[in-house]
Each structure stands twice: as C-alpha cells, then as structure tokens.
Coordinates of C-alpha atoms in Angstrom, one line a residue:
M1 CA -9.5 -29.7 -13.6
R2 CA -10.7 -26.1 -12.9
C3 CA -8.2 -23.3 -12.7
K4 CA -8.5 -21.0 -9.7
Q5 CA -9.2 -17.3 -10.3
H6 CA -5.7 -16.2 -9.3
D7 CA -4.1 -19.0 -11.5
L8 CA -5.9 -17.5 -14.5
H9 CA -4.8 -14.0 -13.5
A10 CA -1.2 -15.2 -13.4
I11 CA -1.6 -16.9 -16.8
F12 CA -3.0 -13.7 -18.5
T13 CA -0.4 -11.6 -16.9
C14 CA 2.4 -13.9 -18.1
F15 CA 1.1 -13.8 -21.7
S16 CA 0.7 -10.1 -21.6
K17 CA 4.3 -9.7 -20.5
L18 CA 5.3 -12.1 -23.3
C19 CA 3.5 -9.8 -25.9
L20 CA 5.4 -6.8 -24.6
N21 CA 8.7 -8.6 -24.8
I22 CA 8.1 -9.7 -28.4
K23 CA 7.2 -6.1 -29.2
K24 CA 10.6 -5.0 -27.9
I25 CA 12.5 -7.6 -29.9
I26 CA 10.7 -6.7 -33.2
K27 CA 11.2 -2.9 -32.6
K28 CA 15.0 -3.5 -32.2
F29 CA 15.0 -5.6 -35.3
L30 CA 13.0 -3.0 -37.2
F31 CA 15.2 0.0 -36.2
H32 CA 18.4 -2.0 -36.9
N33 CA 17.3 -2.9 -40.4
I34 CA 16.1 0.5 -41.3
K35 CA 19.4 1.9 -40.2
Q36 CA 21.4 -0.6 -42.2
G37 CA 19.1 -0.5 -45.2
I38 CA 16.7 -3.2 -46.4
K39 CA 17.5 -4.1 -50.0
Q40 CA 16.0 -7.6 -50.5
I41 CA 12.4 -6.7 -49.9
H42 CA 10.0 -3.8 -50.6
K43 CA 10.9 -1.4 -47.7
P44 CA 7.5 0.4 -47.3
L45 CA 5.6 -2.9 -47.4
F46 CA 8.1 -4.4 -44.8
I47 CA 7.7 -1.4 -42.5
S48 CA 3.9 -1.4 -42.8
G49 CA 3.8 -5.2 -42.1
V50 CA 6.0 -4.9 -39.0
I51 CA 4.0 -2.0 -37.6
T52 CA 0.8 -3.9 -38.2
L53 CA 2.3 -6.8 -36.2
L54 CA 3.3 -4.5 -33.4
F55 CA -0.2 -3.2 -33.3
L56 CA -1.7 -6.7 -33.2
L57 CA 0.6 -7.6 -30.3
Q58 CA -0.5 -4.5 -28.4
T59 CA -4.1 -5.4 -29.1
L60 CA -3.5 -8.9 -27.8
Y61 CA -1.9 -7.4 -24.7
I62 CA -5.0 -5.2 -24.0
L63 CA -7.3 -8.2 -24.7
L64 CA -5.3 -10.2 -22.1
M65 CA -5.7 -7.4 -19.6
S66 CA -9.4 -7.4 -20.4
A67 CA -9.6 -11.1 -19.9
T68 CA -8.0 -10.6 -16.5
V69 CA -10.7 -8.2 -15.6
C70 CA -13.4 -10.6 -16.8
V71 CA -12.0 -13.3 -14.5
T72 CA -12.0 -10.8 -11.7
L73 CA -15.7 -9.9 -12.4
H74 CA -16.6 -13.6 -12.3
H75 CA -14.8 -14.0 -9.1
L76 CA -16.4 -11.0 -7.4
T77 CA -19.9 -12.1 -8.5
T78 CA -19.6 -15.7 -7.6
S79 CA -17.4 -15.9 -4.6
G80 CA -19.6 -14.0 -2.2
A81 CA -16.5 -12.3 -0.8
P82 CA -17.3 -9.5 1.7
M83 CA -16.6 -6.0 0.5
T84 CA -14.0 -5.5 3.2
D85 CA -12.0 -8.2 1.6
I86 CA -12.5 -6.9 -1.9
S87 CA -11.4 -3.4 -0.9
V88 CA -7.8 -4.7 -0.3
S89 CA -7.6 -7.3 -3.0
Q90 CA -5.2 -6.8 -5.9
E91 CA -7.9 -7.1 -8.5
S92 CA -10.1 -4.3 -7.0
F93 CA -7.7 -1.7 -8.4
F94 CA -9.1 -2.3 -11.9
F95 CA -12.3 -0.8 -10.6
I96 CA -11.0 2.6 -9.9
P97 CA -12.5 5.5 -11.9
V98 CA -10.8 6.6 -15.2
D99 CA -10.6 10.0 -13.6
Y100 CA -7.6 8.7 -11.6
L101 CA -5.5 8.6 -14.8
C102 CA -6.4 12.1 -15.9
T103 CA -3.9 13.9 -13.7
R104 CA -2.5 16.2 -16.3
A105 CA -4.2 18.9 -18.4
P106 CA -4.8 17.5 -21.9
I107 CA -2.8 18.9 -24.8
T108 CA -5.2 20.2 -27.4
C109 CA -5.2 22.3 -30.6
S110 CA -7.7 24.1 -32.8
P111 CA -8.9 22.2 -35.8
D112 CA -8.1 25.1 -38.0
I113 CA -4.4 25.3 -37.5
S114 CA -2.0 23.8 -40.0
I115 CA -0.8 20.2 -39.5
T116 CA 2.8 21.5 -39.3
A117 CA 1.8 23.7 -36.4
M118 CA 0.0 20.7 -34.9
A119 CA 3.1 18.5 -35.3
D120 CA 5.2 21.1 -33.6
I121 CA 2.9 21.0 -30.6
M122 CA 3.1 17.3 -30.5
R123 CA 6.9 17.4 -30.7
Q124 CA 7.2 20.0 -27.9
H125 CA 5.1 18.0 -25.5
N126 CA 6.4 14.6 -26.7
I127 CA 3.0 13.1 -27.3
S128 CA 1.8 10.6 -29.8
G129 CA -1.7 12.0 -30.3
I130 CA -3.6 15.3 -29.9
V131 CA -7.3 16.2 -29.5
A132 CA -8.8 19.0 -31.6
V133 CA -11.3 21.1 -29.6
E134 CA -13.8 23.9 -30.2
G135 CA -15.0 25.6 -27.0
N136 CA -13.5 22.7 -25.0
L137 CA -15.6 20.3 -26.8
P138 CA -13.6 17.5 -28.6
V139 CA -14.3 17.4 -32.3
G140 CA -11.5 15.2 -33.6
V141 CA -8.3 13.4 -32.8
V142 CA -5.0 13.0 -34.7
S143 CA -2.3 10.4 -34.0
L144 CA 1.2 9.7 -35.2
R145 CA -0.3 6.9 -37.2
D146 CA -2.5 9.4 -39.1
L147 CA 0.6 11.5 -39.9
R148 CA 2.5 8.5 -41.0
N149 CA -0.2 7.4 -43.4
L150 CA -0.5 10.9 -44.7
V151 CA 3.2 11.1 -45.5
A152 CA 3.2 7.7 -47.0
A153 CA 0.3 8.6 -49.4
D154 CA 2.3 11.6 -50.7
S155 CA -0.8 12.8 -52.5
A156 CA -1.4 16.3 -51.1
D157 CA 0.4 19.5 -50.4
L158 CA 1.0 19.0 -46.7
A159 CA 1.6 22.7 -46.1
K160 CA -1.9 23.6 -47.1
L161 CA -3.7 21.0 -44.9
T162 CA -5.3 21.9 -41.6
V163 CA -6.0 19.6 -38.7
R164 CA -9.7 19.6 -39.7
D165 CA -8.7 18.0 -43.0
I166 CA -7.1 14.9 -41.5
M167 CA -8.6 14.5 -38.0
R168 CA -10.8 11.5 -37.2
T169 CA -14.2 12.8 -36.1
S170 CA -15.7 9.4 -35.0
L171 CA -14.2 9.7 -31.5
I172 CA -14.1 6.7 -29.1
T173 CA -14.8 8.3 -25.7
I174 CA -15.3 7.3 -22.1
G175 CA -16.7 9.1 -19.0
R176 CA -14.3 10.2 -16.3
H177 CA -16.4 8.3 -13.7
D178 CA -16.4 5.0 -15.7
Y179 CA -14.3 2.2 -14.4
L180 CA -10.9 1.2 -15.7
F181 CA -12.0 -2.2 -16.9
K182 CA -14.5 -0.4 -19.3
A183 CA -11.6 1.6 -20.8
I184 CA -9.6 -1.6 -21.3
F185 CA -12.5 -3.2 -23.0
K186 CA -13.1 -0.2 -25.3
M187 CA -9.5 -0.1 -26.4
A188 CA -9.5 -3.8 -27.2
K189 CA -12.8 -3.8 -29.0
N190 CA -11.9 -0.8 -31.2
S191 CA -8.2 -1.7 -31.7
I192 CA -7.0 1.8 -30.5
H193 CA -4.3 3.1 -28.2
R194 CA -6.0 6.0 -26.6
L195 CA -9.4 7.1 -25.3
V196 CA -10.9 10.6 -25.1
V197 CA -12.2 11.2 -21.5
L198 CA -15.3 13.4 -21.1
N199 CA -16.7 15.3 -18.2
D200 CA -20.4 14.9 -17.4
D201 CA -21.3 17.9 -19.6
G202 CA -19.4 16.5 -22.6
T203 CA -16.4 18.7 -22.4
L204 CA -12.9 17.3 -22.5
A205 CA -11.4 16.0 -19.3
G206 CA -8.3 14.4 -20.7
V207 CA -6.9 11.5 -22.7
I208 CA -5.7 8.1 -21.4
T209 CA -3.5 5.7 -23.4
N210 CA -2.5 2.1 -23.2
T211 CA 0.8 3.3 -21.5
D212 CA -1.3 4.8 -18.7
L213 CA -3.0 1.4 -18.3
L214 CA 0.3 -0.3 -18.1
R215 CA 1.4 2.2 -15.5
V216 CA -1.6 1.4 -13.4
Q217 CA -0.9 -2.3 -13.7
T218 CA 2.7 -1.9 -12.5
R219 CA 1.6 0.1 -9.4
C220 CA -1.2 -2.2 -8.3
P221 CA -0.7 -4.6 -5.3
L222 CA -0.8 -7.7 -7.6
Y223 CA 2.2 -6.5 -9.6
L224 CA 4.3 -5.7 -6.5
S225 CA 3.3 -9.1 -5.0
Q226 CA 4.6 -10.8 -8.1
E227 CA 7.7 -8.7 -8.1
I228 CA 8.5 -9.8 -4.5
E229 CA 7.8 -13.5 -5.3
A230 CA 10.0 -13.3 -8.4
S231 CA 13.0 -11.5 -6.7
E232 CA 16.1 -13.6 -6.8
T233 CA 18.5 -11.3 -5.0
Y234 CA 18.5 -9.0 -2.0
E235 CA 19.1 -6.0 -4.4
Q236 CA 15.9 -6.8 -6.3
L237 CA 13.9 -6.9 -3.1
Q238 CA 15.4 -3.6 -2.1
A239 CA 14.3 -2.0 -5.4
T240 CA 10.8 -3.4 -5.0
A241 CA 10.5 -2.2 -1.4
K242 CA 11.3 1.3 -2.6
R243 CA 8.2 1.3 -4.8
M244 CA 5.9 0.3 -2.0
T245 CA 5.3 4.0 -1.1
E246 CA 4.3 4.8 -4.7
M247 CA 1.9 1.8 -4.6
L248 CA 0.4 3.1 -1.3
Q249 CA -0.1 6.5 -2.8
F250 CA -1.8 4.9 -5.8
A251 CA -4.1 3.0 -3.4
T252 CA -4.9 6.2 -1.5
R253 CA -5.9 8.1 -4.7
A254 CA -7.9 5.0 -5.7
G255 CA -10.0 5.5 -2.6
A256 CA -8.7 2.8 -0.4
D257 CA -9.7 3.4 3.2
T258 CA -7.3 3.6 6.1
Q259 CA -7.9 0.1 7.4
S260 CA -7.3 -1.3 3.9
L261 CA -4.0 0.7 3.6
M262 CA -2.9 -0.8 6.9
S263 CA -3.6 -4.3 5.6
L264 CA -1.7 -3.5 2.4
I265 CA 1.4 -2.3 4.4
T266 CA 1.2 -5.4 6.6
H267 CA 0.9 -7.7 3.6
F268 CA 3.9 -6.3 1.8
N269 CA 6.1 -6.1 4.9
D270 CA 5.3 -9.8 5.7
A271 CA 5.9 -10.7 2.0
L272 CA 9.2 -8.9 2.0
N273 CA 10.3 -10.6 5.2
Q274 CA 9.2 -14.1 4.0
R275 CA 11.0 -13.6 0.7
L276 CA 14.2 -12.6 2.6
I277 CA 13.9 -15.8 4.6
V278 CA 13.6 -17.8 1.3
L279 CA 16.6 -16.1 -0.2
M280 CA 18.6 -16.5 3.0
E281 CA 18.2 -20.2 2.7
R282 CA 18.8 -20.3 -1.1
L283 CA 21.8 -18.0 -1.3
E284 CA 23.5 -18.4 2.1
Q285 CA 22.0 -21.7 3.5
I286 CA 20.8 -19.8 6.6
V287 CA 17.6 -21.4 8.0
L288 CA 15.6 -21.2 11.2
P289 CA 15.7 -24.6 12.8
E290 CA 12.6 -26.6 13.8
G291 CA 11.1 -25.5 17.1
A292 CA 11.6 -21.8 16.8
A293 CA 9.5 -18.8 15.7
F294 CA 10.4 -15.3 14.5
L295 CA 7.9 -12.8 16.1
V296 CA 7.0 -9.3 15.0
L297 CA 5.9 -7.0 17.8
G298 CA 4.1 -3.7 18.4
S299 CA 2.4 -2.0 15.4
E300 CA 3.8 -4.6 13.0
G301 CA 2.4 -7.4 15.3
R302 CA -1.0 -5.7 15.2
G303 CA -0.9 -5.1 11.5
E304 CA -1.0 -1.3 11.9
Q305 CA 2.3 -0.2 10.5
T306 CA 2.5 3.1 8.6
L307 CA 5.5 4.3 6.5
R308 CA 9.1 3.8 7.6
T309 CA 8.3 2.1 10.9
D310 CA 11.3 0.8 12.9
Q311 CA 11.9 -2.9 13.4
D312 CA 10.4 -4.5 16.5
N313 CA 10.9 -8.2 16.7
A314 CA 11.9 -11.1 18.9
L315 CA 12.5 -14.8 18.7
V316 CA 11.4 -17.8 20.7
H317 CA 12.5 -21.4 20.6
V318 CA 11.8 -24.7 22.4
D319 CA 13.6 -25.4 25.7
D320 CA 15.5 -28.4 24.5
L321 CA 17.0 -26.8 21.4
S322 CA 20.6 -28.1 20.9
A323 CA 23.7 -25.9 21.1
E324 CA 23.9 -26.2 17.3
G325 CA 20.3 -25.2 17.0
R326 CA 20.8 -22.1 19.3
A327 CA 23.8 -21.1 17.1
A328 CA 21.6 -21.4 14.0
V329 CA 18.9 -19.3 15.7
E330 CA 21.4 -16.5 16.5
R331 CA 22.8 -16.5 13.0
F332 CA 19.3 -16.5 11.5
S333 CA 18.2 -13.6 13.7
E334 CA 21.2 -11.4 13.1
R335 CA 21.2 -11.9 9.3
L336 CA 17.4 -11.3 9.0
V337 CA 17.6 -8.1 11.0
D338 CA 20.5 -6.9 8.8
L339 CA 18.7 -7.7 5.6
M340 CA 15.5 -6.0 6.8
E341 CA 17.5 -2.9 7.3
F342 CA 19.1 -3.3 3.9
V343 CA 15.7 -3.4 2.1
G344 CA 14.6 -0.3 4.0
V345 CA 13.2 -1.2 7.4
P346 CA 15.2 0.8 10.0
R347 CA 16.7 -0.7 13.1
C348 CA 14.9 -0.1 16.4
P349 CA 16.7 2.7 18.3
G350 CA 15.9 0.8 21.5
N351 CA 17.4 -2.4 20.1
T352 CA 14.1 -4.3 20.4
M353 CA 15.2 -6.8 17.8
A354 CA 15.8 -10.6 17.6
S355 CA 19.5 -9.9 17.0
N356 CA 19.7 -8.6 20.6
P357 CA 20.1 -11.6 23.0
E358 CA 17.7 -9.9 25.4
W359 CA 14.9 -10.4 22.8
R360 CA 15.9 -14.0 21.9
H361 CA 15.0 -16.7 24.4
S362 CA 13.6 -20.2 25.0
L363 CA 9.9 -20.6 25.7
S364 CA 10.5 -21.1 29.5
E365 CA 12.8 -18.1 29.6
W366 CA 10.1 -15.9 27.8
K367 CA 7.5 -17.1 30.2
A368 CA 9.6 -16.1 33.2
I369 CA 10.4 -12.7 31.7
L370 CA 6.7 -12.1 31.0
T371 CA 5.8 -13.1 34.5
R372 CA 8.3 -10.6 35.8
W373 CA 7.0 -7.8 33.6
I374 CA 3.4 -8.5 34.7
T375 CA 4.1 -8.9 38.5
T376 CA 6.4 -5.8 38.6
P377 CA 4.7 -3.1 36.7
I378 CA 7.5 -0.5 36.7
P379 CA 7.6 1.8 33.6
D380 CA 10.2 -0.2 31.7
N381 CA 8.4 -3.4 32.3
M382 CA 5.1 -1.9 31.2
V383 CA 6.7 -0.5 28.0
N384 CA 8.2 -3.9 27.2
F385 CA 4.9 -5.8 27.9
G386 CA 3.0 -3.3 25.8
M387 CA 5.3 -4.0 22.9
F388 CA 5.3 -7.8 23.3
Q389 CA 1.6 -8.5 23.9
D390 CA 0.8 -7.9 20.2
M391 CA 3.3 -10.5 19.0
R392 CA 2.7 -12.3 15.8
A393 CA 4.7 -15.2 14.3
I394 CA 5.6 -14.6 10.7
H395 CA 7.9 -17.6 10.3
G396 CA 8.3 -20.8 12.3
S397 CA 6.3 -22.5 15.0
L398 CA 2.8 -21.1 15.5
E399 CA 2.4 -23.4 18.5
L400 CA 5.1 -21.4 20.4
E401 CA 3.2 -18.2 19.7
Q402 CA 0.0 -19.7 21.0
Q403 CA 1.7 -21.0 24.2
L404 CA 3.0 -17.5 24.9
R405 CA -0.5 -16.0 24.4
E406 CA -2.0 -18.5 26.8
H407 CA 0.7 -17.7 29.4
I408 CA 0.0 -13.9 29.1
L409 CA -3.8 -14.4 29.5
A410 CA -3.3 -16.6 32.6
E411 CA -0.7 -14.5 34.3
T412 CA -2.4 -11.1 33.8
H413 CA -5.6 -12.5 35.3
R414 CA -3.7 -14.1 38.2
Q415 CA -2.1 -10.8 39.2
T416 CA -5.0 -8.5 40.4
L417 CA -3.0 -5.3 40.4
F418 CA -1.6 -5.7 36.8
F419 CA -4.6 -4.1 35.0
P420 CA -5.0 -1.1 37.3
Y421 CA -1.3 -0.3 37.2
M422 CA -1.1 -0.7 33.4
A423 CA -4.2 1.5 33.0
R424 CA -2.8 4.2 35.2
N425 CA 0.3 4.3 33.0
I426 CA -1.8 4.7 29.9
V427 CA -4.0 7.5 31.2
R428 CA -0.9 9.6 31.7
F429 CA -0.8 10.1 27.9
K430 CA -3.5 12.7 27.6
P431 CA -4.3 14.3 24.2
P432 CA -2.8 17.8 23.6
M433 CA -6.1 19.7 23.8
G434 CA -6.6 22.6 26.2
L435 CA -9.6 24.8 27.1
F436 CA -12.1 25.6 24.4
G437 CA -10.6 22.9 22.1
R438 CA -7.2 24.7 21.7
I439 CA -4.6 22.3 20.4
K440 CA -1.5 22.4 22.5
T441 CA 1.9 22.4 20.8
E442 CA 5.5 22.0 22.0
S443 CA 7.0 25.4 23.1
R444 CA 10.6 24.7 22.2
G445 CA 13.0 22.4 20.5
E446 CA 13.0 20.8 17.0
Y447 CA 9.3 20.4 17.0
K448 CA 8.3 23.8 18.3
G449 CA 4.7 24.7 17.3
M450 CA 3.8 21.1 16.6
F451 CA 2.2 18.2 18.5
D452 CA 3.1 14.5 18.7
L453 CA 0.2 12.6 17.0
K454 CA 1.5 9.2 18.3
R455 CA 2.1 10.2 21.9
G456 CA -1.0 12.4 22.1
G457 CA -3.5 10.0 20.7
I458 CA -2.5 6.8 18.8
F459 CA -0.5 5.4 21.7
A460 CA -3.2 5.7 24.3
L461 CA -5.8 4.2 21.9
T462 CA -3.8 1.2 20.8
L463 CA -2.6 0.3 24.3
G464 CA -5.9 1.1 26.0
V465 CA -8.0 -1.0 23.6
S466 CA -5.4 -3.8 23.9
L467 CA -5.6 -3.7 27.7
L468 CA -9.4 -3.8 27.6
S469 CA -9.3 -6.6 25.1
L470 CA -6.9 -8.6 27.3
Y471 CA -9.0 -7.9 30.4
Y472 CA -12.1 -9.4 28.8
G473 CA -10.1 -12.5 27.7
T474 CA -9.0 -11.9 24.0
M475 CA -5.7 -11.1 22.4
G476 CA -4.2 -10.4 19.0
G477 CA -5.4 -8.6 15.8
T478 CA -5.7 -5.0 14.9
T479 CA -7.2 -2.3 17.1
W480 CA -10.3 -2.4 14.8
E481 CA -10.6 -6.1 15.4
K482 CA -10.2 -5.7 19.1
I483 CA -12.9 -3.1 19.2
G484 CA -15.1 -5.4 17.2
R485 CA -14.7 -8.2 19.7
L486 CA -15.4 -5.8 22.6
R487 CA -18.6 -4.8 20.8
Q488 CA -19.6 -8.5 20.5
L489 CA -18.9 -9.1 24.2
G490 CA -21.2 -6.2 25.1
K491 CA -19.1 -5.0 28.1
I492 CA -18.7 -1.5 26.8
A493 CA -21.5 0.7 25.3
A494 CA -21.6 0.3 21.5
E495 CA -21.9 4.1 21.0
D496 CA -18.6 4.6 23.0
L497 CA -16.8 1.9 20.9
D498 CA -18.0 3.7 17.7
K499 CA -16.4 6.9 18.9
L500 CA -13.1 5.1 19.8
E501 CA -13.1 3.5 16.3
E502 CA -13.7 6.8 14.6
A503 CA -11.0 8.5 16.6
F504 CA -8.4 5.8 15.9
T505 CA -9.2 5.7 12.2
F506 CA -8.9 9.4 11.8
L507 CA -5.7 9.7 13.7
L508 CA -4.1 6.9 11.6
K509 CA -5.4 8.5 8.4
L510 CA -3.9 11.9 9.4
R511 CA -0.6 10.2 10.2
L512 CA -0.4 8.5 6.8
Q513 CA -1.4 11.7 4.9
R514 CA 1.3 13.7 6.6
Q515 CA 3.9 11.0 6.1
F516 CA 3.1 10.9 2.4
R517 CA 3.4 14.7 2.1
A518 CA 6.8 14.6 3.9
L519 CA 8.1 12.0 1.5
E520 CA 6.9 13.9 -1.6
S521 CA 8.7 17.0 -0.4
G522 CA 11.9 15.1 0.4
R523 CA 11.5 15.3 4.2
K524 CA 11.8 12.5 6.7
P525 CA 8.3 11.3 8.0
T526 CA 7.6 12.0 11.6
N527 CA 4.7 11.8 14.0
H528 CA 4.7 15.6 14.6
I529 CA 2.2 17.8 12.9
D530 CA 1.8 21.6 12.8
P531 CA -1.9 22.4 13.4
L532 CA -1.6 25.7 11.5
V533 CA -1.1 23.8 8.2
M534 CA -4.3 21.8 8.8
T535 CA -7.6 22.8 7.3
D536 CA -10.4 24.0 9.5
R537 CA -12.2 20.7 8.8
E538 CA -9.2 18.7 9.8
R539 CA -8.8 20.6 13.0
E540 CA -12.4 20.0 13.8
L541 CA -12.1 16.3 13.2
L542 CA -8.9 16.2 15.2
R543 CA -10.7 17.7 18.2
D544 CA -13.4 15.1 17.9
A545 CA -10.7 12.4 17.8
F546 CA -9.0 13.8 20.9
K547 CA -12.4 13.7 22.6
G548 CA -12.5 10.0 21.6
V549 CA -9.1 9.5 23.3
N550 CA -10.4 11.2 26.5
L551 CA -13.4 9.0 26.4
L552 CA -11.1 5.9 26.4
L553 CA -9.2 7.3 29.3
H554 CA -12.4 7.7 31.3
I555 CA -13.4 4.1 30.4
L556 CA -10.1 2.9 31.8
E557 CA -10.5 5.0 34.9
D558 CA -14.0 3.6 35.6
T559 CA -13.2 0.0 34.6
F560 CA -10.2 -0.3 36.8
Q561 CA -11.2 2.2 39.5
L562 CA -8.0 4.2 39.2
K563 CA -9.1 6.8 41.7
M564 CA -8.6 4.1 44.4
I565 CA -4.9 3.6 43.6
R566 CA -3.7 7.1 42.8
G567 CA -0.9 8.3 44.9

C-alpha cells in the first residue's frame, strides 16, 4: 500500500517533533545531574556523551525535515499540479529564498581580537556562534562548541589566543538566493547547526541556524493547519487564530501573491469554523441536525476575506424540520457565532448572523425572502441581496445551497427590472478621483484626509462583477473566478476584463498591506488610507485601479442601458 505525499509529510513531522521532545528530556536530565553532582561515572565523559546524543538527535531532526522536502519535490515533479495550486500549498514555503531568514545584521568580529573579547561579544548578543570577517569577507567561524572543546583541552593559555587561532576556516556557505530546502540539506549533510549566507559578490549577508529553520516551519501554513486539527479546546483554537496574522505576514514576505493570500485566509477561517463545530459536538454535544446548512456570506462566501473581517453568516434548513430540530438549529447557530467571536472573528455590526432569527429560515422561507428582495429593489433589499448572493455552505447540506442558487438564477432572470436597478445602485459608488487624477479625501471627521478603499473601489468591483456574472448565468466563486468565466463566455472584451482584474488585485493588495502595517503599529485595521503616505508609484497604480473601476461602471451602464431608467 502506497503512502500519500501528505501522509509521509505527517510522519516526518511527527518524528521530528519526537526528536525535539527527547532532546528536551535529556537536557533536563543533564542539567539536573550536573547540579546535583555525578559521582558514579566519569563526569567529562558523561557530559560529552550526552552532548553528542543531543547533536545526533538534532541531526536526525534536520534529516527528517530534509526528507519532508524530498517528498515535496517528488510530489511537485510527478503530480502535474498547476503552479497556481502550488503557490498556496503548505509545502511551497520550503521553496522560499534563504534571504528571507537574514532579517538581522550579522554579528561579526575581527579574527585578530582575543577570544575573551570575542566571547564577550557573543555574551552581549546572546548568540551561539560568530563569524570572523576581513573587509566584510567571511574568513572563519567560531561556535560555543569550539569554545567548550578548547576549555576541555586545557592545553593553552587562553588569554593569549586570538580568534584566528581557533576559528574554523573551512566554511559551509550558501547563497542568499538559494532555496530553503538546500540549506536544510547542507546542514544535515555536514552535521552543522548554522550556515554562513553569502551575497552574490561573496561578502557576508548573514547567518542562519537550525532554530531559524524551526521558526519557518512553525509559521508555515502546514504547521498552523496541524495546530488547528490538533486543538482540543476553544482556548487552543483562540491561541492558534492569533498566530494567523504572523503566518500571513510570513507568506507575504515569501512572495505569495494577493490571490494566494486570499485563499490562505479563506482556508484558515474555514478550518477554524469546522474545528469549532467538531469541538462543539465533542465538548457540549451541540450538533447541526440533518437537513440544515450553515452559510457564510459576502467576502467570506466569495473567499476574499482580509484581516479582521466581521462575521456575515446565515442558516437554512428543510421545510419539514421538527420543532426539536429547529431548537437544535437555534442552539447551534447561537453557540457557533459566540465561539467565532471568542476566537477572534468580530460580530457583524448589522447583525447579519445566523444567531439572528432574521437570518435563519427554512428553504421555502428563504426563497420567499429572496423573491421579495429581487422584485422590490429598494436600497435595503439590494444590500441584503448583494450580501446573500455569494453564499457558501461550510457545514451541512450542500443540496440546500444549490437549491438557493437555482432559485436566485431563476428569479433574477424572471424579473426584467432587477438587473438595471441593481446596476444603478452600484454605479453610485464612484472612485474618489477628481480632475487630473487628484485623489479625493474626506474633508472632516475621524478619517479627514483619507479615502475609503472599500467604498471607493473594492465594493463596486465585487458587486459589479457578481452582477455581470449572474446576468450571464453563473454564480459563486471569487471575483477572479467570475472574471475568468466572463472571459470564457466572450461577452465582454478580454482587454477590459484584464483591466478589471488588475484593478481588483491591486486594491486588495493595497488593503492587505495597510492592514498589516496597522497591526504592526498597534492600530486597528480599517479601509481608510491616507494618500500622502503612499509612494509615487503606489499613487500611480491607484489611479490606474480607479480607472479600472470607472471602466466597470461604464460596462454596467452600457450593458443595462441605465440612461433609459435614470430619474
């Protein structure tokens, strides 16, 4: 029986963690016995043996990580997976450049200083190794192990020795642009804990250690996925959810594109919700009865959430659900919404949540509500419809979701005025760009001097593309996927669709970047941006994106002949 690639990955990860746990146990034993005094055996021999065992365990750990990468390489070269899939897979983060780990200036010393001065530098910076340089060219390296061996030998006057006398000159190096898996392989092959990283011209770029590699592993999507699956309490899930932002920042620095980041956020939000549902059943015996589905709406339904997005969800159940079943649905909805807030997903200020009875109905009731929204296109109804049309079931009956989609498609094409009125509402959200490309900002209030990125661009693009997609007979998916389907249908010029896609991608990227910066500086992420803090290049790209939004508004006006219904 052949193991699947992800099964092997799990096996290697399990054994590597086992190695680290054994190391911790041995270290505790070692330190305890040194403190108490070891009288029955030769103390230096004992210490040397245990340290050797620790080193072997660490080497085994690196080998297992290397084996994980080998399995990944085999998978990528034999599966034929498209690059768009690889870019968001957990394994792909082993293929980031080593340069990502060199975020700090390397601590160095001259080879001609005394070893006591060198040891003092290492103590001040709390490092276990140091590189000796001449003219920024690395000429040797000294580690704590070298110092330990020197002291144990007790054959020289330490005060007279310089770094040059004890440093190892046969350096194991790696280029800053080499991939991480190559660094893992070199460490394992040479039984070392650190690598000297070189620039293209041979000068020192930095040093990476096995601790750095472990840090990468614990920030990669695979690790967080495993943490979510292994969580046994709500508190553990809450702690894991707090590290999602760090993982996304890691993915951003590793070169993940905007669409891949959206996929990652969606993946983790879904995984968190589904694990909450598992724990609800296991810890509280709260379950969703048969014949019901929990739906996520809006940006979460499209798979386009960014950071700290509010909850938007609903629930649908079969018409003949018993009174007991309806009570179970209510209990499930209220508890899940509470727990989502507990792990860090804020409640919707507008109460668009399954815990609200207005967003929890039978299939027939939902069909009647949708028909009312479609046939009576007043502002509130259009907002509600725009939120609901991108529904996606994350738990329960997929058949109920499909029946709702079919009803929406049928009703919207039956009501001839629905599309023009919906389009007219969307074109009111014009981008904040004045004459000569000047970016308009708010003149007063909390966000004076800023513009609303969501209201001034993202909102019109997502709703406009969804409306065009619905008009041409398709539903669901991300805005990128909808643009792709429109391109296949050939109803809109490919060049125009390219501009819409570029505009949407840039606006979401800008939104994510600003949200990351807000979190790093301790501020609450918002959709408002000060154009004065943007670079000239960013402002130029923003104007191009706003031109893309205006293009979409013109497409809506032409497609639905809005000039005929203005008034």
